[in-house]
CSV table of C-alpha atoms (C1' of nucleotides) in Angstrom, one decimal:
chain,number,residue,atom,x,y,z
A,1,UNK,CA,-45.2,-22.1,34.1
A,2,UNK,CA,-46.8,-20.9,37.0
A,3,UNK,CA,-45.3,-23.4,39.3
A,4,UNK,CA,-43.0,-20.9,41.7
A,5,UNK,CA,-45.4,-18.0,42.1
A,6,UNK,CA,-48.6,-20.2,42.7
A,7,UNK,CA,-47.1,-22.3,45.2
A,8,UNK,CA,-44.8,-19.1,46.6
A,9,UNK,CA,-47.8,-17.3,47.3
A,10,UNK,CA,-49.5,-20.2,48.5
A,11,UNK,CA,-47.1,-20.3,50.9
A,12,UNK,CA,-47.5,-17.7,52.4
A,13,UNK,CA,-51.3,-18.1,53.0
A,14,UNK,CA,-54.1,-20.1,51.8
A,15,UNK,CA,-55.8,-18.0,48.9
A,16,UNK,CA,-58.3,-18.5,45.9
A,17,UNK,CA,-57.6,-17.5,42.1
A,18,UNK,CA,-58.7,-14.5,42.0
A,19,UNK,CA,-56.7,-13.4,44.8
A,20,UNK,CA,-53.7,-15.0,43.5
A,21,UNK,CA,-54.0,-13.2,40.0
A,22,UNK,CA,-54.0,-9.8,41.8
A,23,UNK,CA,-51.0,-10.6,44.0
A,24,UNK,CA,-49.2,-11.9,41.2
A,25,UNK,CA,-50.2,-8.7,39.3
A,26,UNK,CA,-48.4,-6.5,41.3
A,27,UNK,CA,-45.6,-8.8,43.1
A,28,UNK,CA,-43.7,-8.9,39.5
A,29,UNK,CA,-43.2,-5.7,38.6
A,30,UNK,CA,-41.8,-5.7,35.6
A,31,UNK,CA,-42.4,-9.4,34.8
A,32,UNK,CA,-45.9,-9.0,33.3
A,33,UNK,CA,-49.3,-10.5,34.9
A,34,UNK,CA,-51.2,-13.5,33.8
A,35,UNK,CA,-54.4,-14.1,32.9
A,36,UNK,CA,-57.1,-15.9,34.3
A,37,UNK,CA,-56.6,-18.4,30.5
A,38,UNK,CA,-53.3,-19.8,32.3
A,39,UNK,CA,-54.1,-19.2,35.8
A,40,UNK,CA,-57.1,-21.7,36.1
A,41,UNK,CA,-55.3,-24.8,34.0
A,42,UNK,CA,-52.1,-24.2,36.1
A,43,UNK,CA,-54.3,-24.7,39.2
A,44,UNK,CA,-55.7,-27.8,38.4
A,45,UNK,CA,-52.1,-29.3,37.1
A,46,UNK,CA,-50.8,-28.3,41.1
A,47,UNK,CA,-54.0,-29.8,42.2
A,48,UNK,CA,-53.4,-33.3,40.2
A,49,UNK,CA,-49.6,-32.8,41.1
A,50,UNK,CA,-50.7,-33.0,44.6
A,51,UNK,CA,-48.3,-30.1,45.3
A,52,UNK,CA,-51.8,-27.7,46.7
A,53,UNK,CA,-55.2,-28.7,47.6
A,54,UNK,CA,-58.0,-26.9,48.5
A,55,UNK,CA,-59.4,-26.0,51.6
A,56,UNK,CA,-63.5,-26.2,52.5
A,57,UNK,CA,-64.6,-22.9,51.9
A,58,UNK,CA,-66.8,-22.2,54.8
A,59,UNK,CA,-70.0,-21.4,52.3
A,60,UNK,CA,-69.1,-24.5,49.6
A,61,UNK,CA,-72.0,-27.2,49.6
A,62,UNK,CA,-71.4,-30.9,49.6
A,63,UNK,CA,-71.9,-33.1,46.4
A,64,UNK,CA,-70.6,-32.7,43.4
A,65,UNK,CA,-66.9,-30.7,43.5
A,66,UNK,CA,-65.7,-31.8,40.3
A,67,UNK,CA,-63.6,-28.8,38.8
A,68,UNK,CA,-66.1,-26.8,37.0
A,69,UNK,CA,-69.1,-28.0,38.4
A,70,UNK,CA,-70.1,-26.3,41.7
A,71,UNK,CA,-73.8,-25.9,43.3
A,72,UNK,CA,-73.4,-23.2,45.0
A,73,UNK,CA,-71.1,-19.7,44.7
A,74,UNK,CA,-68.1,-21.2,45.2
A,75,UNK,CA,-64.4,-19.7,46.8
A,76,UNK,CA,-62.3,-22.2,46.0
A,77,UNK,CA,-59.3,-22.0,48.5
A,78,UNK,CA,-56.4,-23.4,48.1
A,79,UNK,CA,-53.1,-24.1,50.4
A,80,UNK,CA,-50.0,-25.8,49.9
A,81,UNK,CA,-49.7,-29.4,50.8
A,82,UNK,CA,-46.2,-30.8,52.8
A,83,UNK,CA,-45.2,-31.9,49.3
A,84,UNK,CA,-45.7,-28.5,47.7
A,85,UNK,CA,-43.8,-27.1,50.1
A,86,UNK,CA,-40.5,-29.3,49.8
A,87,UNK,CA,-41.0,-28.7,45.9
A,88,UNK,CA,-41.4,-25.2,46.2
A,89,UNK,CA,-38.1,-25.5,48.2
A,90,UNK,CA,-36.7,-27.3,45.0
A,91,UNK,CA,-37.5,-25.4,42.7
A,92,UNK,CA,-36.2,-22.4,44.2
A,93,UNK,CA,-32.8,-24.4,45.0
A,94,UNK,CA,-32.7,-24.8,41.1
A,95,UNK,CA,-29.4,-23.6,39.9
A,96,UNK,CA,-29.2,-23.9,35.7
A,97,UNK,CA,-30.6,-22.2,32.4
A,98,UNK,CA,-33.9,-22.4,33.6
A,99,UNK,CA,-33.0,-19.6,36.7
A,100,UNK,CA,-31.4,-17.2,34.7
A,101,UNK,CA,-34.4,-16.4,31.9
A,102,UNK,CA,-36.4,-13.3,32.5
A,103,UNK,CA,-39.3,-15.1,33.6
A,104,UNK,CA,-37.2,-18.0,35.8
A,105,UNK,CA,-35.3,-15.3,37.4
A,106,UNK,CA,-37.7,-12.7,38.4
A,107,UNK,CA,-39.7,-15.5,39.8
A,108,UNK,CA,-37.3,-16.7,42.1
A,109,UNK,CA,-35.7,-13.4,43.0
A,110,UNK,CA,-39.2,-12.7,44.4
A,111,UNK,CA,-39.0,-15.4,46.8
A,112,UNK,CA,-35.5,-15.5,47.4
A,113,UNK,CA,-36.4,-14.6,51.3
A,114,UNK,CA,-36.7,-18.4,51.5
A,115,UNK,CA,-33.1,-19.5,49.5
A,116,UNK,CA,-30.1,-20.0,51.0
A,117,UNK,CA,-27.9,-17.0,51.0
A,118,UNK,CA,-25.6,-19.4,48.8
A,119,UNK,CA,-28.1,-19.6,46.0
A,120,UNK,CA,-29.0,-16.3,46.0
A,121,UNK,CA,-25.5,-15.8,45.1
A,122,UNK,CA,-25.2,-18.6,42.4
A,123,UNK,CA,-28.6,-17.4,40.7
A,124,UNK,CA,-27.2,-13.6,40.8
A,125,UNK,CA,-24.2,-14.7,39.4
A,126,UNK,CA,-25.6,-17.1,36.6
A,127,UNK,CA,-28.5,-14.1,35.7
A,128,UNK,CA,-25.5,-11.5,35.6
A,129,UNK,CA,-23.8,-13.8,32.9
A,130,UNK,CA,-26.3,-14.4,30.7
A,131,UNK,CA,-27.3,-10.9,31.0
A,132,UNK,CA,-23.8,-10.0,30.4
A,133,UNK,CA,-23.2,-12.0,27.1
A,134,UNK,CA,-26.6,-10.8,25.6
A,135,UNK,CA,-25.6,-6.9,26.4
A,136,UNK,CA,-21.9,-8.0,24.4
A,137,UNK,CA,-23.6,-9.5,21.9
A,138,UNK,CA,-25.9,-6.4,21.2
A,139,UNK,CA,-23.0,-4.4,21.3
A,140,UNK,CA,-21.3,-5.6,18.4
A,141,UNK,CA,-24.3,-6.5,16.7
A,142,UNK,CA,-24.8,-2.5,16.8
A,143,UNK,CA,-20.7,-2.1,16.2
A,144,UNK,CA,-21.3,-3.9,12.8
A,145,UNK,CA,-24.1,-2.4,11.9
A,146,UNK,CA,-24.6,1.1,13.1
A,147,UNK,CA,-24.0,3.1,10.3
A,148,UNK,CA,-26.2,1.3,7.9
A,149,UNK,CA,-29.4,1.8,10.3
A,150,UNK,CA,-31.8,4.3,10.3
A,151,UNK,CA,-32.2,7.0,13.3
A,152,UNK,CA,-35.0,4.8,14.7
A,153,UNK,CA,-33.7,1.4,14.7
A,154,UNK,CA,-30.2,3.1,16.1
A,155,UNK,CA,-32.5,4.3,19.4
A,156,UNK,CA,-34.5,1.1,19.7
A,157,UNK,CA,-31.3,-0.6,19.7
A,158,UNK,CA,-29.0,1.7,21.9
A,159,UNK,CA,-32.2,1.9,24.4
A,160,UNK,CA,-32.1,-1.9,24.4
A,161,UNK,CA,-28.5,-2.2,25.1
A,162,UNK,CA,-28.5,0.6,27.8
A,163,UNK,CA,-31.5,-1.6,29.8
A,164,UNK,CA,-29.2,-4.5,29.1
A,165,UNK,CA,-26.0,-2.6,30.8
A,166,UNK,CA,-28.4,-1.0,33.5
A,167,UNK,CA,-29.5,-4.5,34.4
A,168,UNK,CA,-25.7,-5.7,34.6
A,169,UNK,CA,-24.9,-3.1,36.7
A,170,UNK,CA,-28.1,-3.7,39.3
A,171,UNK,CA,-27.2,-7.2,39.4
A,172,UNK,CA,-23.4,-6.3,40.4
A,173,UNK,CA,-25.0,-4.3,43.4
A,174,UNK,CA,-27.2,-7.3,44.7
A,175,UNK,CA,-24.5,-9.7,44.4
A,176,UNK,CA,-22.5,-7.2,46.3
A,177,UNK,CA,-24.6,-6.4,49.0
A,178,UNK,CA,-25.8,-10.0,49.1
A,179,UNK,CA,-21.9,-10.6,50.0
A,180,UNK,CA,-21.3,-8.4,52.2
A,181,UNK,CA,-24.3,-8.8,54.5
A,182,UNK,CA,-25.4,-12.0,53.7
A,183,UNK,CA,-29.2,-12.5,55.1
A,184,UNK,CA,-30.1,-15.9,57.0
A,185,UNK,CA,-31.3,-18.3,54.9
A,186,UNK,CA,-35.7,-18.8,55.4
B,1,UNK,CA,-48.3,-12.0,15.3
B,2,UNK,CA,-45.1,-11.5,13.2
B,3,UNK,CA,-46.8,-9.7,10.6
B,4,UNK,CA,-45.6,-6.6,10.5
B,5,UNK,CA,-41.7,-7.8,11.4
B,6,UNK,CA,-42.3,-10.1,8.5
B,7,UNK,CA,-43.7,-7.7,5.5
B,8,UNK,CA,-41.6,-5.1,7.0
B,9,UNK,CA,-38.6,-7.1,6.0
B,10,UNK,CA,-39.4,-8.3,2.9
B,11,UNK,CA,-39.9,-4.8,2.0
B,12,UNK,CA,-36.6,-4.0,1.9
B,13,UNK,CA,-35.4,-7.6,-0.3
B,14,UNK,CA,-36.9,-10.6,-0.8
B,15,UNK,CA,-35.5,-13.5,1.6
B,16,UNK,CA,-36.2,-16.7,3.0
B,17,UNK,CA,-37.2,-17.8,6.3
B,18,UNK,CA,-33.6,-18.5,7.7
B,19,UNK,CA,-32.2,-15.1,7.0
B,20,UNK,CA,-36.0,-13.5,8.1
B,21,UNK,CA,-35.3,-14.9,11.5
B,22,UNK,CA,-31.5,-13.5,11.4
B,23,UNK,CA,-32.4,-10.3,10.8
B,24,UNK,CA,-35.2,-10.7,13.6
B,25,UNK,CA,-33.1,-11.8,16.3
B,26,UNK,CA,-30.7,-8.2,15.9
B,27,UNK,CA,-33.4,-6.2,14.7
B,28,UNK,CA,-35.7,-6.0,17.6
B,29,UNK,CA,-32.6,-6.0,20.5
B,30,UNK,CA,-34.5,-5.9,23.4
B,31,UNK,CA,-38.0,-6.9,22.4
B,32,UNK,CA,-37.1,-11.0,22.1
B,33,UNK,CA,-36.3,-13.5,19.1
B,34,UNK,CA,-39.0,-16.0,17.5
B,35,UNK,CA,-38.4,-19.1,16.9
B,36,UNK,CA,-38.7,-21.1,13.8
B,37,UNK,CA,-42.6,-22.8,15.4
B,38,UNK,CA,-44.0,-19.4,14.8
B,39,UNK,CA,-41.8,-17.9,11.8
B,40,UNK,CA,-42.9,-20.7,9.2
B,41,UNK,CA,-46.6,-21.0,10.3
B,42,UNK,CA,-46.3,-17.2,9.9
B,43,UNK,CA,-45.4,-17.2,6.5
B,44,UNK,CA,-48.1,-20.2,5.7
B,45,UNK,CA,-50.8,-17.6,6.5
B,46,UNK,CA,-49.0,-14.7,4.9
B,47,UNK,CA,-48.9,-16.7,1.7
B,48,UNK,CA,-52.7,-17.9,2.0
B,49,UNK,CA,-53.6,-14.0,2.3
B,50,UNK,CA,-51.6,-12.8,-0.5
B,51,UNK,CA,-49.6,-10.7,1.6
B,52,UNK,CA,-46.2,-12.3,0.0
B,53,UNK,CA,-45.5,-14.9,-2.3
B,54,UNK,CA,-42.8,-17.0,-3.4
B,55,UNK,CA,-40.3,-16.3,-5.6
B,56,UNK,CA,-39.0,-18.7,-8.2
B,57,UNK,CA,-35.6,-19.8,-6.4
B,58,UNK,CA,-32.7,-20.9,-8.7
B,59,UNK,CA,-32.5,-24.4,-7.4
B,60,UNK,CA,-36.1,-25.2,-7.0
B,61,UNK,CA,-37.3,-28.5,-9.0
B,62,UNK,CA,-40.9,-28.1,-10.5
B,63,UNK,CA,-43.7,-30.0,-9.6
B,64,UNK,CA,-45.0,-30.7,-6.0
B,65,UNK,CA,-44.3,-27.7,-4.8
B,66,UNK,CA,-46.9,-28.2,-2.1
B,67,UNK,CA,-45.9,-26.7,1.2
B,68,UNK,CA,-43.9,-29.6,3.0
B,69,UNK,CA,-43.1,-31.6,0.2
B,70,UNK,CA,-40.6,-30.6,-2.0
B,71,UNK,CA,-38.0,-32.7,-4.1
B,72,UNK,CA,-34.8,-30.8,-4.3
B,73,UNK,CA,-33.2,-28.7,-1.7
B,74,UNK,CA,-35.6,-25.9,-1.5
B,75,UNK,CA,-34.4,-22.5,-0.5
B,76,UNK,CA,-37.3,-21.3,-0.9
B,77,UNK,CA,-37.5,-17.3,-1.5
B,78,UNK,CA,-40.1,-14.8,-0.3
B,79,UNK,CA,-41.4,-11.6,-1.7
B,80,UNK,CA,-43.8,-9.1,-0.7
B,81,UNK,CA,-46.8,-8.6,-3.0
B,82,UNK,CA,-48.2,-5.1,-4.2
B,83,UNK,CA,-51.2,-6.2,-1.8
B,84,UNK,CA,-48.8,-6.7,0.8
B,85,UNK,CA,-47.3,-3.5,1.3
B,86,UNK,CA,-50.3,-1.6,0.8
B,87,UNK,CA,-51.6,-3.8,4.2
B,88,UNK,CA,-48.3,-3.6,5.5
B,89,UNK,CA,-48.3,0.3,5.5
B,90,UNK,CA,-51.7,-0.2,6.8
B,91,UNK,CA,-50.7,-1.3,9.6
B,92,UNK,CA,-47.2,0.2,10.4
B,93,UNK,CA,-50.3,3.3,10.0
B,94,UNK,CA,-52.0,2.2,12.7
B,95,UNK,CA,-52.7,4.0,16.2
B,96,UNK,CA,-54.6,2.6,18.9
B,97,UNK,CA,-53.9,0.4,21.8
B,98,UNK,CA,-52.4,-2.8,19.5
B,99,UNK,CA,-49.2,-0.2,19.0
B,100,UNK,CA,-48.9,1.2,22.4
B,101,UNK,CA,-47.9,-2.0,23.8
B,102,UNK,CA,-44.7,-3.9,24.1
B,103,UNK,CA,-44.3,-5.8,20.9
B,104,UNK,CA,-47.0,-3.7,18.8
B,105,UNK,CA,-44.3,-0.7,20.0
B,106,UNK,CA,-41.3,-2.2,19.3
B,107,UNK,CA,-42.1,-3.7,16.1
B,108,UNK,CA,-43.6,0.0,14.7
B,109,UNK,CA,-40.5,1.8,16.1
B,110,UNK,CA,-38.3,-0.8,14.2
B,111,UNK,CA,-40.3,0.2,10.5
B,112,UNK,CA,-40.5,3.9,11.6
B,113,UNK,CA,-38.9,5.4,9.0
B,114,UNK,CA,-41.7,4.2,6.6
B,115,UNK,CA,-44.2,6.2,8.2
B,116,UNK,CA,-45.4,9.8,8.0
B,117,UNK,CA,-44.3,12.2,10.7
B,118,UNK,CA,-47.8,12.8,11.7
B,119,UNK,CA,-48.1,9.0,12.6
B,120,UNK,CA,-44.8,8.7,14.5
B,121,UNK,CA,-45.8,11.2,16.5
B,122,UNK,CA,-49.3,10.1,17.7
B,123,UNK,CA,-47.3,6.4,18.4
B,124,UNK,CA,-44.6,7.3,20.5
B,125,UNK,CA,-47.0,10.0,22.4
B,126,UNK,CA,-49.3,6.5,23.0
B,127,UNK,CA,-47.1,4.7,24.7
B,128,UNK,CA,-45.5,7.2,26.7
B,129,UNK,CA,-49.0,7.8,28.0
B,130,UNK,CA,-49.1,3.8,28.5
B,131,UNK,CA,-45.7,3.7,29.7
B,132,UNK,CA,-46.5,6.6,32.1
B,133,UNK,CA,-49.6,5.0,33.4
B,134,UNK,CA,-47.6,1.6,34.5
B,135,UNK,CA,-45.1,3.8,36.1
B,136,UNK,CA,-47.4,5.3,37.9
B,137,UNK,CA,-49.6,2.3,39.0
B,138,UNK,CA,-45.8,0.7,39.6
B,139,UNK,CA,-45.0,4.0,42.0
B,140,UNK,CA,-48.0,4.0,44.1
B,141,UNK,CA,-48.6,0.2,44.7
B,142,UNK,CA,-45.2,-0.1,45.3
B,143,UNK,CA,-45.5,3.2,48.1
B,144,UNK,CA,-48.9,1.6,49.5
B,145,UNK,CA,-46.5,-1.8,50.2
B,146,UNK,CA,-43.2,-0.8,50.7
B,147,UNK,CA,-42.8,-1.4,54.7
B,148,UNK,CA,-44.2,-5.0,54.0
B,149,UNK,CA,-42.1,-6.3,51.3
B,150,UNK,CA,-38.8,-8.2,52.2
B,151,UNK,CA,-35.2,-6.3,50.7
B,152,UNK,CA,-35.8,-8.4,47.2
B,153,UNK,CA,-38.9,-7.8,46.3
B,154,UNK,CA,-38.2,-4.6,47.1
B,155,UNK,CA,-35.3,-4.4,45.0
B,156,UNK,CA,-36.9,-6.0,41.8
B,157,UNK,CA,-40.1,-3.6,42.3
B,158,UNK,CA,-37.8,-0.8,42.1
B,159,UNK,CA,-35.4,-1.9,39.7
B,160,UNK,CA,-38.8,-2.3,37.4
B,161,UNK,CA,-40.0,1.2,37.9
B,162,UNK,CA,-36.6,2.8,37.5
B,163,UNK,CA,-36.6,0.8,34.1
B,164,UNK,CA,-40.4,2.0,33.3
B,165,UNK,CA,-39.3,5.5,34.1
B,166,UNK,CA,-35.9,5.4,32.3
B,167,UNK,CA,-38.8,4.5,29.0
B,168,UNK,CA,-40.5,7.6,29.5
B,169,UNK,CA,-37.6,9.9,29.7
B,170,UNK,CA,-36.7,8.3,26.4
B,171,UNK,CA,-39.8,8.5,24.4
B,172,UNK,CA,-39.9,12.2,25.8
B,173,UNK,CA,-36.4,13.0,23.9
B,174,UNK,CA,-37.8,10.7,20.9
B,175,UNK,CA,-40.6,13.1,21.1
B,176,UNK,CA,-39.1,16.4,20.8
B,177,UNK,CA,-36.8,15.3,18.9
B,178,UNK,CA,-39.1,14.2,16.2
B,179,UNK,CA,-41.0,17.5,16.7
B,180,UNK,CA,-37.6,19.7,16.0
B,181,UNK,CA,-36.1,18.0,12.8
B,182,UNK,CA,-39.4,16.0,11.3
B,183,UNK,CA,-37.7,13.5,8.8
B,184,UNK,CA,-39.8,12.8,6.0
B,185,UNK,CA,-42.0,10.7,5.7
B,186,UNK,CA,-41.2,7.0,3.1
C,1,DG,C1',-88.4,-0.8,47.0
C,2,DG,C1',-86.1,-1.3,42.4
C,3,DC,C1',-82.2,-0.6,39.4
C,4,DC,C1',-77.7,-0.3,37.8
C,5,DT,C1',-72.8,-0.4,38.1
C,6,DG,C1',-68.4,-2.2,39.4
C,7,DA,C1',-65.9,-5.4,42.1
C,8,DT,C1',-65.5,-10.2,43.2
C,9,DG,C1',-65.1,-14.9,41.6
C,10,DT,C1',-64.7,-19.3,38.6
C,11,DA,C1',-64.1,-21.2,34.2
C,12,DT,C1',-63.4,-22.1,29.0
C,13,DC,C1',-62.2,-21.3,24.0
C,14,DG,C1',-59.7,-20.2,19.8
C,15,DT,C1',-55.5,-18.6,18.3
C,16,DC,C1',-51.0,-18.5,18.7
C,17,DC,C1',-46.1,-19.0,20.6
C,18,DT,C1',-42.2,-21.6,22.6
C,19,DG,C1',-38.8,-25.1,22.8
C,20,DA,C1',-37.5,-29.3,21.2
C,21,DT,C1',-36.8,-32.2,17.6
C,22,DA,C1',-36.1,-34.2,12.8
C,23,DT,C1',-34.0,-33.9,8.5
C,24,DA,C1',-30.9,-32.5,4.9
C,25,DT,C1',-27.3,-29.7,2.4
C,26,DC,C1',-23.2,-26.7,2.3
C,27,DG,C1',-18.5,-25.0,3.1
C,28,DA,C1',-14.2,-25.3,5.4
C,29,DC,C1',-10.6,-27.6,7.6
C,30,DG,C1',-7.4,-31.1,8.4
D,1,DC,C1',-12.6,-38.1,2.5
D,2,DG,C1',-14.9,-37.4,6.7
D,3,DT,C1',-16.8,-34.5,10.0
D,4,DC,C1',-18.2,-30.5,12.1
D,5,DG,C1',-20.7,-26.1,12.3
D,6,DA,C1',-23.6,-23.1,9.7
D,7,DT,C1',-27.5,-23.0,6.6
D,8,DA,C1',-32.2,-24.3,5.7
D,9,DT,C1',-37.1,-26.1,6.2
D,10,DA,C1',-40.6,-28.1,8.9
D,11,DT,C1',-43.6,-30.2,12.7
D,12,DC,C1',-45.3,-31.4,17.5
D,13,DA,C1',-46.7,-31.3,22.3
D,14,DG,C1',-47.6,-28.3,25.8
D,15,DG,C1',-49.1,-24.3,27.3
D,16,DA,C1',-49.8,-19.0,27.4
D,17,DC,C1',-52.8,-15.0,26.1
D,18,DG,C1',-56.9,-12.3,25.3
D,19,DA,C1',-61.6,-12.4,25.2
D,20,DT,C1',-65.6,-13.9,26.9
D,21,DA,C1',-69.3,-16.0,29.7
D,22,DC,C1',-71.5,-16.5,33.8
D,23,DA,C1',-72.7,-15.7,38.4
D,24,DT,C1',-72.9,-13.1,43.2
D,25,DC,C1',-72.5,-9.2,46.0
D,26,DA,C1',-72.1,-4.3,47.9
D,27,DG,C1',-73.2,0.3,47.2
D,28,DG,C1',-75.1,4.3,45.3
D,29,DC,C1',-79.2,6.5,43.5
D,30,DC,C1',-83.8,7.9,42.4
DNA sequence: GGCCTGATGTATCGTCCTGATATATCGACG
DNA sequence: CGTCGATATATCAGGACGATACATCAGGCC
């Protein structure tokens, strides 16, 4: 879910939803936003997780703070507890299936500042190897079938494969790079 | 939802819901697999519209032929209905946001050669003008951040624009090149 | 002043997807 | 003859998505 880039970003500095959402917007790129319809429950999980809590707004009135019921306009702000932190530390650490997914790996490639330069390299490597083996199996997928598709399923296909080889290839130069000159760890 | 993957299929032969998802998983290359938790809820509500039926398979016992209950080994075979493809070429016919994005895209491009010239066109000009937008949005938030971003982010900001830019290049030669040789139409 | 628009901000709802799981049959191989 | 992997159908809990509702606030505009 929303666990890594909540609590990443939270990390960073104390911040309410609506904040969050835009960061999150525009920190991933490629890896799509979210809406407000995941956002909100994802908070209140973390909350009940005791992984972030929030923080007195300066204009919040007393009484009364049960999530959705609020007296007054209301900036909820939230910041991440000792316990957050260690299990944002965790889940970056993560090594497995779960890091190499789009999602799972564009995530933690946007906080890898704060990984070991040793995970960086395992998570590279894993990402590179699934995205390797899907790229193969495209390939001869297409090999099989190519002449029996039409012009337009041909180019959504090659186009696919080429993003798959591109991505291969981008991979190769971070885990290169990331050898050579290996940042300190956070 | 997987409507138009779904009638688009059974367009070309009747099938049943293992092989649809078969032919799912290559078809679409880069735009993802479904799983079987949204293929055969899919085909419930295909069948309740009268978008498909199902054909009498071989093995099939009579009676109780309720959905979930059924006696003998049920492969159980899917056809589209004359209702069916009249909707689904409504809908491969369709321009407007729905098929500018991602999946709506993907899943049009995939059943193009069922569609007139005239609609392929206005499509693929749609989302290169989406495409184009998100570049740009990409570009400029990404120049109005750049000195504050650490060396990954970084990386996966521009790795995500070169892949948005590498789109539009290729729906601009998908775009002339359906304007020089204009296949027919179905 | 009075009004409107657009950005800020929190929150929920219906619809649907995902990933895991259960169950059963079929063909091939030793 | 048993067992393994592919074929085949189906459901469930958890959660994401898109739309929507509801407020407040800053600024422009007449």
């Amino acid at each position: 879910m929303l666990e890594i880039p909540i609590l990443g970003l939270l990390d960073e500095a104390p911040m309410h939803g609506y904040e969050l959402r835009k960061r999150l917007s525009t920190l991933l790129g490629a890896f799509h936003a979210f809406s407000y319809g995941s956002l909100y429950p994802s908070l209140r999980r973390l909350l009940e997780a005791g992984w972030i809590d929030e923080e007195d707004a300066p204009e919040a009135e007393a009484g009364a703070v049960g999530f959705g019921t609020r007296s007054r306009r209301g900036k909820r702000v939230y910041r991440l507890t000792a316990e957050g932190k260690e299990h944002l530390a965790a889940l970056l650490a993560e090594v497995g299936p779960d890091a190499y997914d789009d999602e799972g790996f564009g995530t933690r490639l946007a906080f890898f500042a704060q990984t070991r330069s040793e995970i960086r390299l395992q998570i590279l490597e894993g990402r590179k190897q699934r995205m390797t083996e899907q790229a193969d199996g495209m390939r001869s997928s297409l090999a099989r079938t190519r002449e029996r598709l039409d012009r337009y399923t041909l180019q959504l296909q090659e186009h696919g494969l080429e993003t798959a080889d591109r991505e291969v290839r981008w991979l190769t130069e971070l885990i290169e790079t990331e050898r050579r000159g290996p940042n300190p760890g956070p």
